[in-house]
PDB file of C-alpha atoms in Angstrom:
ATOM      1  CA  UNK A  22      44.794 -94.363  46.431  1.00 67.00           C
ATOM      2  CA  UNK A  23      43.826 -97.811  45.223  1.00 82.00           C
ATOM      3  CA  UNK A  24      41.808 -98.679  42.039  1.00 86.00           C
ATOM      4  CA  UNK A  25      40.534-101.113  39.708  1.00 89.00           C
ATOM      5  CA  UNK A  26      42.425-102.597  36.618  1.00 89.00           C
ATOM      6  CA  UNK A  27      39.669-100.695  34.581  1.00 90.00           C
ATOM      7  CA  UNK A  28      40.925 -97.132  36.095  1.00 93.00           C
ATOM      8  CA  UNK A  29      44.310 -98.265  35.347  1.00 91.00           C
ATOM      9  CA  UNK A  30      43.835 -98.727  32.207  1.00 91.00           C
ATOM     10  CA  UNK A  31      42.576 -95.795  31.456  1.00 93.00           C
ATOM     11  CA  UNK A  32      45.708 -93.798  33.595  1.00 91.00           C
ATOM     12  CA  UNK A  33      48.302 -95.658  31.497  1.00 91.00           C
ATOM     13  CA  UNK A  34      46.479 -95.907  27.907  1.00 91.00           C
ATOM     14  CA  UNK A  35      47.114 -99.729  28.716  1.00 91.00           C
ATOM     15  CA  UNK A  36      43.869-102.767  27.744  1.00 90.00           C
ATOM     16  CA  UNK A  37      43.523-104.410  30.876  1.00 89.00           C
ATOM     17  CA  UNK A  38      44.746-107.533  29.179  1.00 88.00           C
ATOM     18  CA  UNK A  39      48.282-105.932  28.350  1.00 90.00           C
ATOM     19  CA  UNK A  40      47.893-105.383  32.229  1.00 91.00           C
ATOM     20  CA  UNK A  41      47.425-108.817  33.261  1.00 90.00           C
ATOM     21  CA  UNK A  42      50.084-109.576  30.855  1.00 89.00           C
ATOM     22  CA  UNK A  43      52.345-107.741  32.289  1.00 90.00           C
ATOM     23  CA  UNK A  44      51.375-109.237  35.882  1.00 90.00           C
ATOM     24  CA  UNK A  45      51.708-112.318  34.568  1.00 88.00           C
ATOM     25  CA  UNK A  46      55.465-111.409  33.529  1.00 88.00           C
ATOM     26  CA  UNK A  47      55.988-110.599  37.317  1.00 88.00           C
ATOM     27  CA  UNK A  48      56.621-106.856  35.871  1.00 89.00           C
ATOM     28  CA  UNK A  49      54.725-105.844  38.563  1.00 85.00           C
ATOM     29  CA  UNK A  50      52.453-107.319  41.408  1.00 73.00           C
ATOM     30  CA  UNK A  51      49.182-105.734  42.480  1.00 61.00           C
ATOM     31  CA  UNK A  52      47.479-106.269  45.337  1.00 59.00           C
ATOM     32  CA  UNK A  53      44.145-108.028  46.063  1.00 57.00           C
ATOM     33  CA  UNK A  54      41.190-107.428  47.937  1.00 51.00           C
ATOM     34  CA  UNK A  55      40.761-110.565  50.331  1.00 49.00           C
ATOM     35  CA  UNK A  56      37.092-110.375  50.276  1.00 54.00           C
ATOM     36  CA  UNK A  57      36.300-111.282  46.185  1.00 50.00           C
ATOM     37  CA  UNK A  58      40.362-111.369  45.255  1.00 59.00           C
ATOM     38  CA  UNK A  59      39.873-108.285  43.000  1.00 68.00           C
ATOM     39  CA  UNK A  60      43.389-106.708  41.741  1.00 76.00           C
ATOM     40  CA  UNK A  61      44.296-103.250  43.508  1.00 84.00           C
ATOM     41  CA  UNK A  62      46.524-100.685  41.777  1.00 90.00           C
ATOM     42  CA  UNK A  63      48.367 -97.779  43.725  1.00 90.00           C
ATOM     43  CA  UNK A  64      49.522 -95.017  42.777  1.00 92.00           C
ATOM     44  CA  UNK A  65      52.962 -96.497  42.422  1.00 92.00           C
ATOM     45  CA  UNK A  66      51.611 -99.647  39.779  1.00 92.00           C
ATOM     46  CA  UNK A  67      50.411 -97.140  37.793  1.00 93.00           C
ATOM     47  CA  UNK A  68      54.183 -95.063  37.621  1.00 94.00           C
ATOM     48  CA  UNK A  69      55.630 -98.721  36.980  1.00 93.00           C
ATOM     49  CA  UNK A  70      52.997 -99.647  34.250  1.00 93.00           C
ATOM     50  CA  UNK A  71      53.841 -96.255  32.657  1.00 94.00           C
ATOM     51  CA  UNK A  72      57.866 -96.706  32.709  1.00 94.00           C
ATOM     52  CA  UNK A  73      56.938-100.089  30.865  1.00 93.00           C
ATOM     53  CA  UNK A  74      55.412 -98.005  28.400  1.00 93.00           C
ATOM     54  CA  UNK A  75      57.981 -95.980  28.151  1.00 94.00           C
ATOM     55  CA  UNK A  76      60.785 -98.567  27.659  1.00 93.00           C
ATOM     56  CA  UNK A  77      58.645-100.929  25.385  1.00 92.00           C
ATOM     57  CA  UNK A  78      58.230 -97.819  22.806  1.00 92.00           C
ATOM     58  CA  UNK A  79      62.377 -98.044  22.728  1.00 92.00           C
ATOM     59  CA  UNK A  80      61.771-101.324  21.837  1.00 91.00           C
ATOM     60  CA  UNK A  81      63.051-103.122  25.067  1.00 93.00           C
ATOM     61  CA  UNK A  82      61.909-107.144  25.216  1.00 91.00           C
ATOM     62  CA  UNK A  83      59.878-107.844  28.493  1.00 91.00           C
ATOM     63  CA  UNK A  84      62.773-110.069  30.248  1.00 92.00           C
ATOM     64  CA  UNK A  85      65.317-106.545  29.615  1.00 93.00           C
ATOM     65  CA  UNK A  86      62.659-104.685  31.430  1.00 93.00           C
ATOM     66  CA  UNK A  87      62.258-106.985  33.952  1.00 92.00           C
ATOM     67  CA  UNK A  88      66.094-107.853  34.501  1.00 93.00           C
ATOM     68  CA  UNK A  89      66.025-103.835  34.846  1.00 92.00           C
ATOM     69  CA  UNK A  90      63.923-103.386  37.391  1.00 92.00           C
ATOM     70  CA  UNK A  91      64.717-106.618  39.345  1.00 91.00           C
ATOM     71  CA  UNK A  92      68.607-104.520  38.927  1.00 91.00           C
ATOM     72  CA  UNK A  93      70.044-108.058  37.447  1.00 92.00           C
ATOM     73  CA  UNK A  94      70.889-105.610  34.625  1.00 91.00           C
ATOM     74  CA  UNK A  95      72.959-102.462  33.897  1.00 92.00           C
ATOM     75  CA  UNK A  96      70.421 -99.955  32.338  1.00 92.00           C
ATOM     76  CA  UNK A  97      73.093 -98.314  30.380  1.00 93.00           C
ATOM     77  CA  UNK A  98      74.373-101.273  28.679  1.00 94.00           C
ATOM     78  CA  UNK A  99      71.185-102.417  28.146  1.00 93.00           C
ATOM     79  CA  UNK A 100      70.029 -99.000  26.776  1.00 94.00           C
ATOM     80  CA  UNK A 101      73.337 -99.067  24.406  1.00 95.00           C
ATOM     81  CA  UNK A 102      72.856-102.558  23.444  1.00 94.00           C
ATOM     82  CA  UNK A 103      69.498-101.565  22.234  1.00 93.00           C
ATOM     83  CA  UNK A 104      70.681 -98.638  20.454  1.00 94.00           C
ATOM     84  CA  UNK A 105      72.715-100.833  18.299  1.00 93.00           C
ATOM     85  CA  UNK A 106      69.838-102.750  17.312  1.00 90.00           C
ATOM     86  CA  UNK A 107      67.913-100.211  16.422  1.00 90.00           C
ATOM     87  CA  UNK A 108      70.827 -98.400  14.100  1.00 89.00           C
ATOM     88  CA  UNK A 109      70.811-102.136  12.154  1.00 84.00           C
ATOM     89  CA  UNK A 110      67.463-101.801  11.962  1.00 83.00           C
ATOM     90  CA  UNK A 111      67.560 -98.377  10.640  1.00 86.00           C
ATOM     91  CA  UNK A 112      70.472 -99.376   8.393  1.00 82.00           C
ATOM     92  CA  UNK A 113      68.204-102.226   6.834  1.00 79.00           C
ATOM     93  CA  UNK A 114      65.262 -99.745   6.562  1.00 81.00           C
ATOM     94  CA  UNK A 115      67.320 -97.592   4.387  1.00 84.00           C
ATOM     95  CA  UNK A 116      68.007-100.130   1.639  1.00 86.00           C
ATOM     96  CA  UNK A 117      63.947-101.151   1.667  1.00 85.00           C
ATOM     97  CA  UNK A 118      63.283 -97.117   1.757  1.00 86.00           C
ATOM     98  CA  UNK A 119      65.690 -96.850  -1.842  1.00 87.00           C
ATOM     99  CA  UNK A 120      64.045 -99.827  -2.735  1.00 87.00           C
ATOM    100  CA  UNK A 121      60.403 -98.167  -2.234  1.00 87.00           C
ATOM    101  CA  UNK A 122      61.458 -94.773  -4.460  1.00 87.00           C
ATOM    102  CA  UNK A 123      62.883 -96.975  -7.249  1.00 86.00           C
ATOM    103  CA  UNK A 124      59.786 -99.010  -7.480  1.00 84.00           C
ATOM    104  CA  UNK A 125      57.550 -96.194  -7.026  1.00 85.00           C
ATOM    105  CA  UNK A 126      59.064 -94.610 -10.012  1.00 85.00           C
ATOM    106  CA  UNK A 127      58.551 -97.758 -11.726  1.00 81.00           C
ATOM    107  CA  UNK A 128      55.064 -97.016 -11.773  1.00 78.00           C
ATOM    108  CA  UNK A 129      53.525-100.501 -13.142  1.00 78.00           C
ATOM    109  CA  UNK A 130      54.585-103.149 -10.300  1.00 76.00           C
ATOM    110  CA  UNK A 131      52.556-105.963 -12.793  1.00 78.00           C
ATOM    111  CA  UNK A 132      55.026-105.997 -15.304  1.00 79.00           C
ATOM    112  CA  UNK A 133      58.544-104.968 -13.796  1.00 80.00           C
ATOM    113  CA  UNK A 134      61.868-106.416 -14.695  1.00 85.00           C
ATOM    114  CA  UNK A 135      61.703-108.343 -11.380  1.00 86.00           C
ATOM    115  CA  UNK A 136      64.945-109.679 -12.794  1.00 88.00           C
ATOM    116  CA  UNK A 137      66.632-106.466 -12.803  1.00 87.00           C
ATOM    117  CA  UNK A 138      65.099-105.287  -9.102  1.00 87.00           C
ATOM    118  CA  UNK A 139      66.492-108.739  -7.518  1.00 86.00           C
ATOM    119  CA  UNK A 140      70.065-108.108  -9.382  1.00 90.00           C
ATOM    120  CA  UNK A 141      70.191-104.461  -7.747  1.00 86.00           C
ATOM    121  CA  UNK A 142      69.175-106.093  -4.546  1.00 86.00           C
ATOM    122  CA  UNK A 143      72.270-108.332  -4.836  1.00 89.00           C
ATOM    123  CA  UNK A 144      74.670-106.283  -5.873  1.00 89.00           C
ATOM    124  CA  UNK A 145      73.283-103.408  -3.122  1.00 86.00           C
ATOM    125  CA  UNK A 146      74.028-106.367  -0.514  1.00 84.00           C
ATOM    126  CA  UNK A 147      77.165-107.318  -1.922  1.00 87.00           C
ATOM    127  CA  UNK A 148      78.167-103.439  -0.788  1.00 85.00           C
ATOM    128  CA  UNK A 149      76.980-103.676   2.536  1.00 81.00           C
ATOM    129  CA  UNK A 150      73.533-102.313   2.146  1.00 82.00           C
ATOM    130  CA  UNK A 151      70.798-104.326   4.242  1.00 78.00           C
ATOM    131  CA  UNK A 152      67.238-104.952   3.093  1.00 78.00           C
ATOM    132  CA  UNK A 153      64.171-105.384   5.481  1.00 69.00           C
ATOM    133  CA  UNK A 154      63.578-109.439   6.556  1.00 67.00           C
ATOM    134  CA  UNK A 155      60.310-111.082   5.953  1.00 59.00           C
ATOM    135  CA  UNK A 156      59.133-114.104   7.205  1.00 51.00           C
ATOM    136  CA  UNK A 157      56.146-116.324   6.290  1.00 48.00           C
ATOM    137  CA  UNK A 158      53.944-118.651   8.149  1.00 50.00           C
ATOM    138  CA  UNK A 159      55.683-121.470   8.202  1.00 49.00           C
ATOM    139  CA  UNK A 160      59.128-119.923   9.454  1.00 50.00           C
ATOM    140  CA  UNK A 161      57.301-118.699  11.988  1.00 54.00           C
ATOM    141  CA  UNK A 162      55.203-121.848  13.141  1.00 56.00           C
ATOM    142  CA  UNK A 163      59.184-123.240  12.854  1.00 54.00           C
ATOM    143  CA  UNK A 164      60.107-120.653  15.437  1.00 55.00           C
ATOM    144  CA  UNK A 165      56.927-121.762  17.699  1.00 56.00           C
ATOM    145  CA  UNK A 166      57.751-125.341  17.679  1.00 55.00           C
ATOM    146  CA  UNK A 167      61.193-124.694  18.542  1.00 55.00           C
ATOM    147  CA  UNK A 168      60.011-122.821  21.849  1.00 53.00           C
ATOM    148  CA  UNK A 169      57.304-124.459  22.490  1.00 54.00           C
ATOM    149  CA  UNK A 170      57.478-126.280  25.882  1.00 52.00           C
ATOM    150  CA  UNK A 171      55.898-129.631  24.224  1.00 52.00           C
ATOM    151  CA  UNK A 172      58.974-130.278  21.930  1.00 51.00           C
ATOM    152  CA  UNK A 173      61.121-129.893  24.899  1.00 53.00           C
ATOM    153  CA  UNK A 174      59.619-132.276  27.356  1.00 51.00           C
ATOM    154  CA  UNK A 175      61.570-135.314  25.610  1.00 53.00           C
ATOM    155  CA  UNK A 176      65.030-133.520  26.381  1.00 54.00           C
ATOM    156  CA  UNK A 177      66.150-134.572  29.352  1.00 57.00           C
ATOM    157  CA  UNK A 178      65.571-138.328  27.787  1.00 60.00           C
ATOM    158  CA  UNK A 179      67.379-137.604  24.345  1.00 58.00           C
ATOM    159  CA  UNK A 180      70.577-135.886  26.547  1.00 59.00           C
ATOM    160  CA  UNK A 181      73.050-134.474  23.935  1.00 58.00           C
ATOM    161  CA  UNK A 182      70.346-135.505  20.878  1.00 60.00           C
ATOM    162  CA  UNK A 183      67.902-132.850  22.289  1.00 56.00           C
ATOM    163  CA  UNK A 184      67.513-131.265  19.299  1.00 55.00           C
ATOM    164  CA  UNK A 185      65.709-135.046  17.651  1.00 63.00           C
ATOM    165  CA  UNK A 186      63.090-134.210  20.446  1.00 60.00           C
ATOM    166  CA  UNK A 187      61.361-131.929  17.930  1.00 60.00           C
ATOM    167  CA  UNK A 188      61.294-134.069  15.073  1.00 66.00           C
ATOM    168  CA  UNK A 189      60.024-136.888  16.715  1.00 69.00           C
ATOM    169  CA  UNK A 190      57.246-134.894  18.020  1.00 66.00           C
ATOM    170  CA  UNK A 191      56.547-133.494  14.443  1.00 68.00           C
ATOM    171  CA  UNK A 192      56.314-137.080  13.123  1.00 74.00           C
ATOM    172  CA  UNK A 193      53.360-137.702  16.201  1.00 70.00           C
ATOM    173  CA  UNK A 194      51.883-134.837  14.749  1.00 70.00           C
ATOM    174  CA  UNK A 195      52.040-136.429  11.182  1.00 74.00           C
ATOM    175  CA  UNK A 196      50.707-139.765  12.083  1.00 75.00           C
ATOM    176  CA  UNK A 197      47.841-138.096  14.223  1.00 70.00           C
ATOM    177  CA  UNK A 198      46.802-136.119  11.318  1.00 70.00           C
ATOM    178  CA  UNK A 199      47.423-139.448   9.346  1.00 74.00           C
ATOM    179  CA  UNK A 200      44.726-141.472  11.492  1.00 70.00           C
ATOM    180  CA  UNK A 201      42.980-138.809  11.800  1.00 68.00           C
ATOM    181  CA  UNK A 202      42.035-138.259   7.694  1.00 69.00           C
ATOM    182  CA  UNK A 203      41.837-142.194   8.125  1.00 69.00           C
ATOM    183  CA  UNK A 204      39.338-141.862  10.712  1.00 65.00           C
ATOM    184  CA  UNK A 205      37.049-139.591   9.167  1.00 64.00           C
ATOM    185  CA  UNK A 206      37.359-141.004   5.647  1.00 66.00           C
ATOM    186  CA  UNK A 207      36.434-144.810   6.350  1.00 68.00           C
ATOM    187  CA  UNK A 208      33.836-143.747   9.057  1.00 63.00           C
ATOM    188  CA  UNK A 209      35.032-146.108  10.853  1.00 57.00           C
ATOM    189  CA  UNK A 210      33.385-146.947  14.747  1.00 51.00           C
ATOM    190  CA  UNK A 211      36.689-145.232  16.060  1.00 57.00           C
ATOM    191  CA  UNK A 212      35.025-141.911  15.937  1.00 61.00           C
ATOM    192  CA  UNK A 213      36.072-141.050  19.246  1.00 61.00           C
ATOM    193  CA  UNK A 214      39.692-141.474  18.318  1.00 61.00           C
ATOM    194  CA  UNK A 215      39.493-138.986  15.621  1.00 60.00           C
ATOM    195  CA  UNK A 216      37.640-136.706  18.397  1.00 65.00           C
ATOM    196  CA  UNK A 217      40.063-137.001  20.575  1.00 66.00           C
ATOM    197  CA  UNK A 218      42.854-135.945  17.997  1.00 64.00           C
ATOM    198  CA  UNK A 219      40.941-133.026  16.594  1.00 66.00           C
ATOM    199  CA  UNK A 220      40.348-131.571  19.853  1.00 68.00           C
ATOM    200  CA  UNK A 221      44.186-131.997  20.311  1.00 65.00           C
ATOM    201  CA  UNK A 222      45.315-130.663  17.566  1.00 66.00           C
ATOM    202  CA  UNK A 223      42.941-127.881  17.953  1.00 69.00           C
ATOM    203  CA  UNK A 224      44.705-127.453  21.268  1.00 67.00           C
ATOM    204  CA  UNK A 225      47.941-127.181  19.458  1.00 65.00           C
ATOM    205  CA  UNK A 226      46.484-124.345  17.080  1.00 66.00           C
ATOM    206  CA  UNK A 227      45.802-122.217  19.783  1.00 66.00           C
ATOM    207  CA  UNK A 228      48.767-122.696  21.718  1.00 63.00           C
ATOM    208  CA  UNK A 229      50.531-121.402  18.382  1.00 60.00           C
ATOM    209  CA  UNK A 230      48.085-118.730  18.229  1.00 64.00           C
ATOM    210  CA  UNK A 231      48.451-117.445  21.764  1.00 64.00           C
ATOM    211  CA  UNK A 232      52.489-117.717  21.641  1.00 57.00           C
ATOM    212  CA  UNK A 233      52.123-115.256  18.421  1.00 61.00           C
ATOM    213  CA  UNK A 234      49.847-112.903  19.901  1.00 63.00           C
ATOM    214  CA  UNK A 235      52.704-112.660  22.653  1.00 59.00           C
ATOM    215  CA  UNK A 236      55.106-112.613  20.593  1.00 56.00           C
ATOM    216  CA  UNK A 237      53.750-109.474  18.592  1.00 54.00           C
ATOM    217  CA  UNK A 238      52.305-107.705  21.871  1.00 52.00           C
ATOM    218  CA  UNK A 239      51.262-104.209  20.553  1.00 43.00           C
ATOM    219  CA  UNK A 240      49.693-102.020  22.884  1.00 43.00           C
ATOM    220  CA  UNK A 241      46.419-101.863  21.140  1.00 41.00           C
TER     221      UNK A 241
END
């Protein structure tokens, strides 16, 4: 029985975007109708779309489930490999969780001994005990640029200097947004420059945007 990516969705609990994106990931391929190239789900798409469900709730990465079913990987290795993680990540839950009932007993956050909380945290550390990682915007916009395909297009130029590739791109990105300030300010005739960089770097913010809505796929 064939059906639409809309019935899918609602068989598997899936949006038909996480779908797509999981078509896209060559996690599974649907068939099309030749006459208006609509997608066609079997029976079978919809068991495979359901053991991705499955295995992304234990927290496997796409390219795990994919190596899976392509068999590149061993499932029990990669299901014990996983495991670990999530023990570390149980084990660094634990420390935040004591962390959470101290401060809680605390009672007024606004005028703690922050002092005090950040020497526990050391010396808690210093015994092993993990605490949950945060990071902030511009760690993460770090991360971006460092996979992002643009910074990498100067490597096979720079040879063993690859990793210059990405500051020399952020120092384009600094004199664009240099010219670009200049542009605007002076009102000069070069109007059409500053356009041209705008829509660029607007470009740029939703390439970031798009690589951290993949990279925090939820199932929503």
């Amino acid at each position: 029985m064939n059906m639409r990516i809309s019935e899918a969705a609602k068989k598997t609990g899936l949006s038909a975007s996480n779908i797509r994106f999981y078509e896209k990931k060559k996690l599974l391929v649907a068939g099309r109708e030749q006459q208006n190239e609509y997608r066609d789900y079997t029976d079978q798409d919809i068991e495979c779309l359901k053991r991705i469900v499955v295995l992304r709730k234990a927290g496997l990465s796409i390219e795990e489930i994919r190596d899976i079913f392509d068999e590149k990987a061993d499932v029990k290795t990669v299901l014990g490999e996983q495991q670990q993680k999530l023990q570390s990540q149980l084990q660094d839950l634990q420390g935040s969780l004591e962390l959470c009932a101290s401060l809680e007993r605390e009672g007024d956050l606004l005028h703690m001994d922050a002092d005090r909380y950040l020497d526990y945290v050391t010396e808690q550390e210093k015994k092993g005990t993990r605490f949950a990682e945060f990071k902030d915007s511009i760690s993460e916009f770090a991360e971006f640029i460092d996979n992002a395909t643009l910074f990498h297009t100067l490597d096979p130029i720079l040879g063993k200097y690859f990793y210059l590739g990405k500051y020399l791109w952020l120092a384009v990105l600094i004199v664009f947004a240099m010219v670009l300030i200049f542009e605007v300010a002076t009102r000069r005739s070069g109007i059409a420059v500053a356009l041209l960089i705008g829509l660029w770097f607007l470009a740029m913010f939703c390439d970031y945007m798009r690589w951290r809505r993949r990279k925090h796929d939820s199932f929503d």
